Amino acid sequence: MIVLGIETSCDETSAAVVRDGREVLSCVVHTQTQHRPFGGVVPEIASRCHVRLLPGIVEEAVAQSGVGWGGLDLIAATRGPGLASSLLVGWSTAKGIALRTGLPLRAVNHVEAHLHSVFLDPAAPDPREACPMVGLVVSGGHTSLFRIPSFGRLEELGRTVDDAAGEALDKAAKLLGLGYPGGPVIDRLARGRAPRARAFPEGRVREGTLTGGLDPEMCLSFSGLKTALLHRVTERPPQGEEEVAQLACDYQEAVVGALVRRCDLALRGGAKCLAAGGGVSLNSRLREALRDLCAARGVRLLLALPKHCGDNAAMIAGLAGMGRGVPSPESFGLDVAPSWPVG
Ligand code: KG4
Ligand code: ZN
């Protein structure tokens, strides 16, 4: 089963060809840099960029795969969640290609695909054998925790009630004057530093917050943390690079601590593996803390290869190649779904 996958849910334009769900034959990713001056993704700019770049990127991915158009068995694309106008570009392109080639079409969920990214590493176990599993998706747009009793069955345990972890890091970086995206800069500044104990409050969910039926203990909130940093910086602006770096380190520790504690709670339900995907799973402190947690709990940690942590089409093609997503002919009648829930 050779799948051409397309991903355009946010500010990455990507196409990839994957064999049998796991073997990446090609993966072309373009990260749009036009958003940097705005300190966040501008939807209108993102979709225009996708329109301009996607045709060439698809051609490149098919050419690099070595199988050619004739070697493809299936077309897959992200249908949601994500920015509506960006999703529309990839999803419509996928429909067009499927109609032109006569190949079947699959609609793939972006959040579920982030978890599949760990299985694009040839060293990872078979996705069916990794279950029961706990899955953490941490990116600029999503922060969710899942229990996966068997392959393809995802039960959401918790999620953020406000900002995503990546968004919390990006906003902090903006406050500290570190540019966008902030996650990688904070990661670099914090490396080799010791965080001060309890410098920032942990992202807990306030009593009475709507969690959509999820256990509040398993949910996260980063808005209080962000406000705490804002107050700190307004009351006493950091003096010099040293103080900025220490604040970044303390803040990152609070984000990582909140994530790791929810993972720990989730693992108590019993699991063979813990999988983490999404741009924030690149964070070196988070990787280290998850490694320690899994070692202590006797659970295997599955992390995506760095090139597959951020948004990419290989995770889309891979998941579709494992039989997940909405198949044809139903898929042809579907529109994009900006808030498409997993499951
Ligand atoms: O998965 P992704 O590429 O796009 C979304 O689906 O959102 O994630 C992007 C997010 C950004 O918030 C970025 O700051 C964060 O991932 N990020 C990091 C690191 N690299 C990227 N956060 C912390 N540490 C990193 N090394
Ligand atoms: Zn993503």
mmCIF file with all atom_site columns, C-alpha atoms and ligand atoms in Angstrom, residues 110 114 139 311, ligand 2:
data_model
loop_
_atom_site.group_PDB
_atom_site.id
_atom_site.type_symbol
_atom_site.label_atom_id
_atom_site.label_alt_id
_atom_site.label_comp_id
_atom_site.label_asym_id
_atom_site.label_entity_id
_atom_site.label_seq_id
_atom_site.pdbx_PDB_ins_code
_atom_site.Cartn_x
_atom_site.Cartn_y
_atom_site.Cartn_z
_atom_site.occupancy
_atom_site.B_iso_or_equiv
_atom_site.pdbx_formal_charge
_atom_site.auth_seq_id
_atom_site.auth_comp_id
_atom_site.auth_asym_id
_atom_site.auth_atom_id
_atom_site.pdbx_PDB_model_num
ATOM   1 C  CA . HIS A 1 110 ? -4.124 15.689 12.131 1.00 0.00 ? 110 HIS A CA 1
ATOM   2 C  CA . HIS A 1 114 ? 0.935  13.307 15.229 1.00 0.00 ? 114 HIS A CA 1
ATOM   3 C  CA . SER A 1 139 ? 2.109  21.257 19.436 1.00 0.00 ? 139 SER A CA 1
ATOM   4 C  CA . ASP A 1 311 ? 3.769  19.083 10.964 1.00 0.00 ? 311 ASP A CA 1
HETATM 5 ZN ZN . ZN  B 2 .   ? 0.444  19.694 14.187 1.00 0.00 ? 2   ZN  B ZN 1
#
